[in-house]
Coordinates of C-alpha atoms and ligand atoms in Angstrom, one line a residue:
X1 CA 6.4 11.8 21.8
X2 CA 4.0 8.8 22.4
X3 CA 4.3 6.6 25.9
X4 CA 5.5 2.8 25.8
X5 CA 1.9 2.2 25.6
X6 CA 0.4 4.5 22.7
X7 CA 3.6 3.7 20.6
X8 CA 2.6 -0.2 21.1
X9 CA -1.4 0.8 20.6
X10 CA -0.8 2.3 17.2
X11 CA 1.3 -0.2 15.8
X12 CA 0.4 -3.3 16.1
X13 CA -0.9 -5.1 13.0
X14 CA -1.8 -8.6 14.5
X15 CA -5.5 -10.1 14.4
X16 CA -6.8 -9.3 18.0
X17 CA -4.9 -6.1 18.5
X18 CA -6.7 -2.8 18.2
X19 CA -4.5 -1.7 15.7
X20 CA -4.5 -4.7 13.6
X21 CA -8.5 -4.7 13.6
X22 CA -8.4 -1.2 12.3
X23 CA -6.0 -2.4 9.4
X24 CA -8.4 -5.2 8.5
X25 CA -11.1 -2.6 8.1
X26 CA -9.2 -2.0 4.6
X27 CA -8.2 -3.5 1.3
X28 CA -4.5 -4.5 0.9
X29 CA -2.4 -5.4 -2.3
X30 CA -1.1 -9.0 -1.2
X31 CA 1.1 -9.9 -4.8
X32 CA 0.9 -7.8 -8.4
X33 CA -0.9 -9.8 -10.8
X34 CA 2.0 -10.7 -13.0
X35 CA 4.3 -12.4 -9.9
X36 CA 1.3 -15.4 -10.5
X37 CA 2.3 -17.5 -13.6
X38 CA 1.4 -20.8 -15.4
X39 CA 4.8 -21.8 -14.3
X40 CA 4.5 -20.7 -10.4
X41 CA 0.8 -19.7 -10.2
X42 CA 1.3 -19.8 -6.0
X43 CA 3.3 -17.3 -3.9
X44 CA 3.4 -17.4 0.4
X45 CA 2.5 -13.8 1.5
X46 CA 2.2 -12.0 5.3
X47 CA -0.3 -10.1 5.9
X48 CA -0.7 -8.4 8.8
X49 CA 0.8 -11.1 10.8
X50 CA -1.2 -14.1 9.0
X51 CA 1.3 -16.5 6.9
X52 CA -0.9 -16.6 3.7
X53 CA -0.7 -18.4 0.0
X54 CA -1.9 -16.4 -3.0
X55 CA -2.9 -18.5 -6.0
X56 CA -4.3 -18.1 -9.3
X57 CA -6.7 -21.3 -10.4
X58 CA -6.6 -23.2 -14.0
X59 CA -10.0 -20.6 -14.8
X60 CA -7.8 -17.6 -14.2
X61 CA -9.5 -16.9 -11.0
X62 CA -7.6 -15.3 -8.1
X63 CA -7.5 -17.2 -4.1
X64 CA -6.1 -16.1 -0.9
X65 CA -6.1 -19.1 1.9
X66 CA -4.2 -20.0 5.2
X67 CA -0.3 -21.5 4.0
X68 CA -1.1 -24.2 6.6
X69 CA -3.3 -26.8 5.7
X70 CA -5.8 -27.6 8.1
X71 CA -5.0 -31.2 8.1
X72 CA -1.2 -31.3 9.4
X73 CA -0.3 -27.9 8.5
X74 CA 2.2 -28.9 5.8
X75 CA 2.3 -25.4 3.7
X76 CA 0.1 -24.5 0.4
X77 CA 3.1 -23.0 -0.8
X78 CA 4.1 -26.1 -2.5
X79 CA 0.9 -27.0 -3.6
X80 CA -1.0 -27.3 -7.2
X81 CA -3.9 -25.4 -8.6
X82 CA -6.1 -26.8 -10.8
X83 CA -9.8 -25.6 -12.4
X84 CA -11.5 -25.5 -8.9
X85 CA -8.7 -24.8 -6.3
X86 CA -5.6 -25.4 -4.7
X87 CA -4.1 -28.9 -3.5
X88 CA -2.0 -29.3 -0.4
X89 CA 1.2 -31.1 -1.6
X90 CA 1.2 -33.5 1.4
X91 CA -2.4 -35.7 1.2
X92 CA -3.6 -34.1 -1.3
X93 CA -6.4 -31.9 0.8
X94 CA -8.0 -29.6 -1.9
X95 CA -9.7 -26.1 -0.9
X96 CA -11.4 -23.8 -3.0
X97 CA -10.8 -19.8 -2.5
X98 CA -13.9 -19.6 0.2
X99 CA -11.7 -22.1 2.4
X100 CA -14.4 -25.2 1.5
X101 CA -12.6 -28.5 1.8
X102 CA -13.8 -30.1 -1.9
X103 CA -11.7 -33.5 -1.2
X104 CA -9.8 -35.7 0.8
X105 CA -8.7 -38.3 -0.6
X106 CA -7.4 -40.5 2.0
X107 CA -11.1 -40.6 3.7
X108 CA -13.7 -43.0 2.7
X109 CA -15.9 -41.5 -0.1
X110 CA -19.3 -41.6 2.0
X111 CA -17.0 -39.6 4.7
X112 CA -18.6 -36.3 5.3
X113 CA -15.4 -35.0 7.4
X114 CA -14.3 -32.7 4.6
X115 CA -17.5 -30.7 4.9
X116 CA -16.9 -30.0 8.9
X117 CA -14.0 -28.2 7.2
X118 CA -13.3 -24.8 6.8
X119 CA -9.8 -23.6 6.0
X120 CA -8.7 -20.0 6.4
X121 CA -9.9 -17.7 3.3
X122 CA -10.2 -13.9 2.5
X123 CA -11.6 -12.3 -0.5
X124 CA -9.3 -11.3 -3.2
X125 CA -10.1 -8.5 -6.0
X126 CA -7.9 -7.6 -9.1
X127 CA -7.2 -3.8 -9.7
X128 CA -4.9 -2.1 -11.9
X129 CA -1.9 -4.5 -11.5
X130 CA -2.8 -5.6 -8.0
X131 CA -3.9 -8.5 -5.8
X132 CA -5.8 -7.1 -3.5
X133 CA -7.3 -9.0 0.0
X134 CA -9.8 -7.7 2.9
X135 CA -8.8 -9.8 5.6
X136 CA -11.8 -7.6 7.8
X137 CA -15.3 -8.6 8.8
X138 CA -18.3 -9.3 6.6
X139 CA -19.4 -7.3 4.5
X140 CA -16.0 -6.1 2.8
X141 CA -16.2 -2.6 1.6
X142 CA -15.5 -2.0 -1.9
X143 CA -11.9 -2.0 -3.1
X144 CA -11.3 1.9 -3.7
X145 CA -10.9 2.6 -7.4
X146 CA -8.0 5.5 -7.1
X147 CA -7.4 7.1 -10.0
X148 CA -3.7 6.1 -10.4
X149 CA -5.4 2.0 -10.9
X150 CA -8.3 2.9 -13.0
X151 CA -7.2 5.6 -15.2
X152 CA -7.0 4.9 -18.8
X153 CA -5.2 7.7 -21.1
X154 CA -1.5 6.5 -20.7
X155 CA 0.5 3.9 -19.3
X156 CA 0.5 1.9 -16.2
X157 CA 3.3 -0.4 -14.2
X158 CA 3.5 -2.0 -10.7
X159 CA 7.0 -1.5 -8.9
X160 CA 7.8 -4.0 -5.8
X161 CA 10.4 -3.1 -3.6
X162 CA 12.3 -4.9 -1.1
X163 CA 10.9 -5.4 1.7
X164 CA 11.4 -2.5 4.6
X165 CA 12.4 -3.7 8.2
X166 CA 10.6 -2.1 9.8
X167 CA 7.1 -1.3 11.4
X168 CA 4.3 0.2 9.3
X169 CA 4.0 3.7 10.5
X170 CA 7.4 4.6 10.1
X171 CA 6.6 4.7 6.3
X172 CA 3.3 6.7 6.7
X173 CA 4.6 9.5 9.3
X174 CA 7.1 10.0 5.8
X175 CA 4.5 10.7 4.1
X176 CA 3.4 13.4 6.3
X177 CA 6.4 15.1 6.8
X178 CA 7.8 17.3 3.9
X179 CA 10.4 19.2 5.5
X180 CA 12.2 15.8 4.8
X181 CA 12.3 16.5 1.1
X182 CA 15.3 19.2 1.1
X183 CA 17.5 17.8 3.4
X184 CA 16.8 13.4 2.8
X185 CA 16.5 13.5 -1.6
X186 CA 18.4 17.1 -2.0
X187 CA 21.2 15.7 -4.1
X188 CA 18.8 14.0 -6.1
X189 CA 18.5 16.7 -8.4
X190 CA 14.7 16.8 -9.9
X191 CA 13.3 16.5 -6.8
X192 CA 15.0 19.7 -4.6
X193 CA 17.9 21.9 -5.8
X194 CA 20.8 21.5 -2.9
X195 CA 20.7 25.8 -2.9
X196 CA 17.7 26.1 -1.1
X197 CA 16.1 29.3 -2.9
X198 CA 12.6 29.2 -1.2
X199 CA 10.8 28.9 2.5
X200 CA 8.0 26.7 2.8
X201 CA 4.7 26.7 4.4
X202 CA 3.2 23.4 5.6
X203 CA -0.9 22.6 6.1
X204 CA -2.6 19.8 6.8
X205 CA -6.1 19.3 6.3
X206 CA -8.3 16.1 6.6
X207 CA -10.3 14.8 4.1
X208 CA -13.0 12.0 3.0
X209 CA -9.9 9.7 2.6
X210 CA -7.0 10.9 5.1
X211 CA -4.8 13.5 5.0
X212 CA -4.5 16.3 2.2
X213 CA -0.9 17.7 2.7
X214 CA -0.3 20.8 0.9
X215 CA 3.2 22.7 0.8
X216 CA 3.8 26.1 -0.5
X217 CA 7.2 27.2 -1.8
X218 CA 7.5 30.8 -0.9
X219 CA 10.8 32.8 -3.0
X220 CA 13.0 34.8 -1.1
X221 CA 13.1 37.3 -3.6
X222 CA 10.1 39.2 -4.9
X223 CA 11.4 37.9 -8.8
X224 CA 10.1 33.9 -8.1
X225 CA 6.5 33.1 -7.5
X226 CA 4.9 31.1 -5.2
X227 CA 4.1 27.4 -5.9
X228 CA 1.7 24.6 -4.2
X229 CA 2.1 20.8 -4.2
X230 CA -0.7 19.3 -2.9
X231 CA -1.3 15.0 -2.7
X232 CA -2.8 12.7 0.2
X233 CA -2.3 10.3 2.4
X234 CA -5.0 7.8 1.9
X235 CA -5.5 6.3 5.1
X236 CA -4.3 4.2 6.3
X237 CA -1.1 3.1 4.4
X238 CA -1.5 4.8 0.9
X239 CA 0.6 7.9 -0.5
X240 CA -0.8 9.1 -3.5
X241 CA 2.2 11.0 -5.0
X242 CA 3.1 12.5 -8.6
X243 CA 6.9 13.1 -10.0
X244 CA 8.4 14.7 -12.8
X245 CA 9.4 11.8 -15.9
X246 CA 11.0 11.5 -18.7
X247 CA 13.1 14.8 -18.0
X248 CA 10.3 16.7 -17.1
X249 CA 8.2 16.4 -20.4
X250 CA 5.7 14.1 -18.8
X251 CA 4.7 13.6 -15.1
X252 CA 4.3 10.0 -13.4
X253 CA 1.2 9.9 -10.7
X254 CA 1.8 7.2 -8.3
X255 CA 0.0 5.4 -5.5
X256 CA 2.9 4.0 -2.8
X257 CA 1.1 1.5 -1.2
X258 CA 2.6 0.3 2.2
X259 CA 1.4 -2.9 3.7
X260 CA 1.8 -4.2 6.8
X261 CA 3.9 -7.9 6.9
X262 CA 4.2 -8.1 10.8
X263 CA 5.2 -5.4 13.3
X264 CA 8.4 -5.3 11.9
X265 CA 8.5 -5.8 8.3
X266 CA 6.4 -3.5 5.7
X267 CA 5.8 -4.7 2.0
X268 CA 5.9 -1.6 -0.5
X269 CA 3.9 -2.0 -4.2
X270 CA 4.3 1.7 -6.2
X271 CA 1.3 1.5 -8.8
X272 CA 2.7 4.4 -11.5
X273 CA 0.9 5.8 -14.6
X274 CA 1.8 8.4 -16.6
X275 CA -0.3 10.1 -19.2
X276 CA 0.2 9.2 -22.6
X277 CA -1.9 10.5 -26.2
X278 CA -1.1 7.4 -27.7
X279 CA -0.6 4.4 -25.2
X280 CA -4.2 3.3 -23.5
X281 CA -4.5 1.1 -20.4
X282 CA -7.6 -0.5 -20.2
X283 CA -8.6 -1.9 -17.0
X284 CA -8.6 -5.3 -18.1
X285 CA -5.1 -5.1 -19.9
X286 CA -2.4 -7.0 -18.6
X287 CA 0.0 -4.4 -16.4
X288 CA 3.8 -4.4 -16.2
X289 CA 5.8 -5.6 -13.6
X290 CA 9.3 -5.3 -12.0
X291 CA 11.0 -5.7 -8.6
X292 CA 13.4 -2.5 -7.4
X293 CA 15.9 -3.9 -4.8
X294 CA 16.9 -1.0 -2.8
X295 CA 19.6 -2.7 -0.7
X296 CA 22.7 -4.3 -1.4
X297 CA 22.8 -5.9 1.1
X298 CA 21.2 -5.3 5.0
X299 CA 21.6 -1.8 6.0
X300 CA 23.8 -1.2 2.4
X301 CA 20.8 1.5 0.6
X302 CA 21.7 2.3 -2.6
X303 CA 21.5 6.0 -1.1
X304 CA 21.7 7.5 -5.2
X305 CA 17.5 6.3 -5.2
X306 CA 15.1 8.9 -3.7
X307 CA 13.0 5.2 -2.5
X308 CA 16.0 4.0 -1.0
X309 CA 17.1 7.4 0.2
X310 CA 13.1 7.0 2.6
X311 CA 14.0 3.2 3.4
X312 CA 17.2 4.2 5.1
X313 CA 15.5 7.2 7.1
X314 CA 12.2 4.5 7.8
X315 CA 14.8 1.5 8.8
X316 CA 17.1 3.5 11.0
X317 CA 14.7 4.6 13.3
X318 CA 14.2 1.2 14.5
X319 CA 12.4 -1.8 13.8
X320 CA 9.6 -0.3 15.9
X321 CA 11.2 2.7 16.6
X322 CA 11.1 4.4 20.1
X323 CA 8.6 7.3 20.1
X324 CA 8.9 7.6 24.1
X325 CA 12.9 9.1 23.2
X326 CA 11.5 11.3 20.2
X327 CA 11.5 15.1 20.3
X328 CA 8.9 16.6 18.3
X329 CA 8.8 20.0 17.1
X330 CA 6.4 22.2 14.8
X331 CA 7.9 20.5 11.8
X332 CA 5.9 17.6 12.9
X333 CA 2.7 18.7 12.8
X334 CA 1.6 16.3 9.6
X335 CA 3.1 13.3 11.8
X336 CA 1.7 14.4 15.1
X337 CA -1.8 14.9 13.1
X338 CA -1.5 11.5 11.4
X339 CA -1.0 9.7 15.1
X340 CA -4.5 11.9 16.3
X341 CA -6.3 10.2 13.0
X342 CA -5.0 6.8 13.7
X343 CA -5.8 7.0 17.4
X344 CA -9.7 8.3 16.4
X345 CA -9.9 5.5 14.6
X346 CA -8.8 2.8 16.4
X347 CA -11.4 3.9 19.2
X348 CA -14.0 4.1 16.5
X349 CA -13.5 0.7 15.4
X350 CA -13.5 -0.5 19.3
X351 CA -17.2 1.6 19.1
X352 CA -18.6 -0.4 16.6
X353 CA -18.3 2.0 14.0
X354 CA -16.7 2.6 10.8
X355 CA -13.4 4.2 10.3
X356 CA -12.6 7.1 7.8
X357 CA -12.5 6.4 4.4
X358 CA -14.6 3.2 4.1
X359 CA -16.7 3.2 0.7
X360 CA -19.7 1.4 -0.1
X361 CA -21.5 3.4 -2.6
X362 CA -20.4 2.3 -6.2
X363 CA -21.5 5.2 -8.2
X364 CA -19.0 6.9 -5.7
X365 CA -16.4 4.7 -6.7
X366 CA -16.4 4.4 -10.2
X367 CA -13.0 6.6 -10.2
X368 CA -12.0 8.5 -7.3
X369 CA -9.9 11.7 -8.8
X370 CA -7.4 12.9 -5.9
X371 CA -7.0 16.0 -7.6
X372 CA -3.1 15.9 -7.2
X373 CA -1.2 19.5 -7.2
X374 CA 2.2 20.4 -8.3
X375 CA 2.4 23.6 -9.7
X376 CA 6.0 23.0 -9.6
X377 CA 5.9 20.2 -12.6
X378 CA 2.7 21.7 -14.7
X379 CA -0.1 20.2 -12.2
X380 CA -2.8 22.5 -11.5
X381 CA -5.7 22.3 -9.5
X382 CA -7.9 22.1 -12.6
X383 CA -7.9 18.1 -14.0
X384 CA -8.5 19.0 -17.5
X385 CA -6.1 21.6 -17.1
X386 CA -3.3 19.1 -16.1
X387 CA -4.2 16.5 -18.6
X388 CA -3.2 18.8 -21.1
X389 CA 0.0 19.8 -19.5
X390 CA 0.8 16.2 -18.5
X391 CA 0.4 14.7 -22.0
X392 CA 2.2 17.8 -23.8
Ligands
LIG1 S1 -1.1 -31.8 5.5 FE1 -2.3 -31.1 3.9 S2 -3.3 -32.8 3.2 FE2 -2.2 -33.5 4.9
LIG2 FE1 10.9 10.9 0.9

């Protein structure tokens, strides 16, 4: 269990509070790609507690700015986009995406009020499907090149869900905690048999880029054999996860990407890819899109989902759910281990320094293999290895 206080601390995702300047010291999908169109090339997005417009300009080039315009806060939302920018639909106010006023047209044209202007604006990168924004300090790190956005041997999509209600961490605790598996997605068959034929040993281990969490399923008779699923939690909001597909004859790697709307609402993209001999993906390829609602209404999960099945369990507990009334036992060691990382890190971050997983070296990043395990589904600890058995 956490006090009031450390529950509060390592939650918060607004600009200001320690939590929320750790989150800005990442990269966070803010729209896939294909939700910006000729016909609707502007969408409002939260961020972290900042009401936001993504556009995509007449050259194809991608902007994140304040919704509010900075001249009477009528919102961007409902503006136009042409070759150089984005036009606020009231007076006509036009920004480019480094937040530079480039007219107003109600001013006198010798005016130089438009250049003592400087709208809110983040950097925006395109990866594998995604809109990406650092919302951080200067200089942005690089935008981590996972394997699951940059491979090319197969075929990729980008999967929105609806949006959870509830705080960030709720999400990520899931995605240290397996003993959920059995008991939350048991009657969804591929993923556990309801007959539970196997005991399970749990380790956590920490890494360049979180949290490597690595179950073993032990038989209880000496005919089965042992098997090990292995996959990361990227920190701070990333699962990188892998599931059987198409009945088992392929696998489908994913990235569940969790970002933070406020304190109470989280925004979850799934970037999938599954390995293909004869479909390519290259990285400048246009990647499939579609929304998954996973309510029918509030509170109404459509519980037959193994997604939906998570939302319920994240939701339930709470918009910010109460870790002072909690009772943790030795199942929780991934959770109670993720909350020791997060805390680390926020008081590096209030040091000056740099938190875990930060990359600036490009030759690091050209791919970043997470060397996913699931013995269970034909993944082995050898990559080549599990090409094979994944494309077969
Ligand atoms: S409110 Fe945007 S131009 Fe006036
Ligand atoms: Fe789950």
């Amino acid at each position: 269990m956490l006090t009031h206080e450390e529950n509060i601390l390592l939650t918060q995702v607004g600009r200001g509070t320690p939590c929320g300047e750790l989150l800005r010291r990442y990269w966070h999908p803010v729209a896939a790609a294909a939700e910006l169109t000729d016909e609707k090339p502007i969408r409002r997005v939260k961020i972290l507690d900042e009401e936001l417009v993504v556009y995509r300009d007449k050259k194809g080039s991608y902007g994140l700015v304040g919704e509010h315009c900075p001249h009477r806060l009528a919102s961007l939302a409902y503006g136009r986009v042409d070759e150089e920018g984005i036009r606020c639909p009231y007076h006509g106010w036009k920004f480019d995406g480094t937040g530079k006023c480039l007219e107003q047209p109600a001013e006198p044209a010798d005016s130089t009020f438009k250049d003592r202007i400087k709208h809110v604006a983040y950097p925006v990168e395109y990866l594998g499907g995604l809109i990406y924004a650092y919302l951080g300090p200067a200089p942005a790190p690089l935008l981590p090149r996972w394997d699951v956005l940059v491979w090319e041997h197969g075929r990729r999509w980008i999967v929105k869900e609806s949006v959870i209600d509830c705080n960030w961490l709720q999400p990520m605790e899931n995605s240290v905690d397996p003993s959920h598996l059995f008991w939350l997605h048991g009657d969804t068959a591929h993923l556990a048999p309801r007959v539970k034929k196997y005991a399970e040993k749990h380790e956590f281990t920490r890494f360049e880029y979180g949290i490597k969490k690595r179950r073993t399923t032990l038989p209880l008779s000496t005919a089965g054999k042992s098997e090990v699923d292995e996959h990361p939690l990227l920190f701070p909001s990333v699962l990188r996860h892998v599931a059987p597909f198409n009945q088992g004859k392929s696998v489908r790697h994913n990235l569940q990407i969790r970002v933070p709307i406020d304190d109470h609402h989280t925004q979850v993209f799934r970037a999938n890819f599954v390995p293909s001999e004869t479909e390519r993906s290259p990285a400048d390829a246009a990647v499939p899109f579609r929304f998954t609602p996973l309510k029918t209404a509030p509170r109404e999960y459509k519980m037959d989902m193994v997604s939906a099945q998570d939302s319920m369990a994240w939701e339930t507990q709470g918009h910010l759910t109460d870790r002072a009334t909690e009772h943790l036992g030795v199942g929780d060691e991934g959770v109670i281990e993720l909350r020791k990382l997060l805390k680390e890190q926020i008081e590096r971050v209030q040091q000056g320094l740099e938190p875990i997983g930060i990359i600036r070296d490009p030759v690091k990043n050209q791919l970043i293999d997470l060397g996913v395990i699931n013995e269970r589904i034909g993944l082995y600890g050898n990559q080549s290895e599990h090409r094979e058995c994944a494309a077969s």
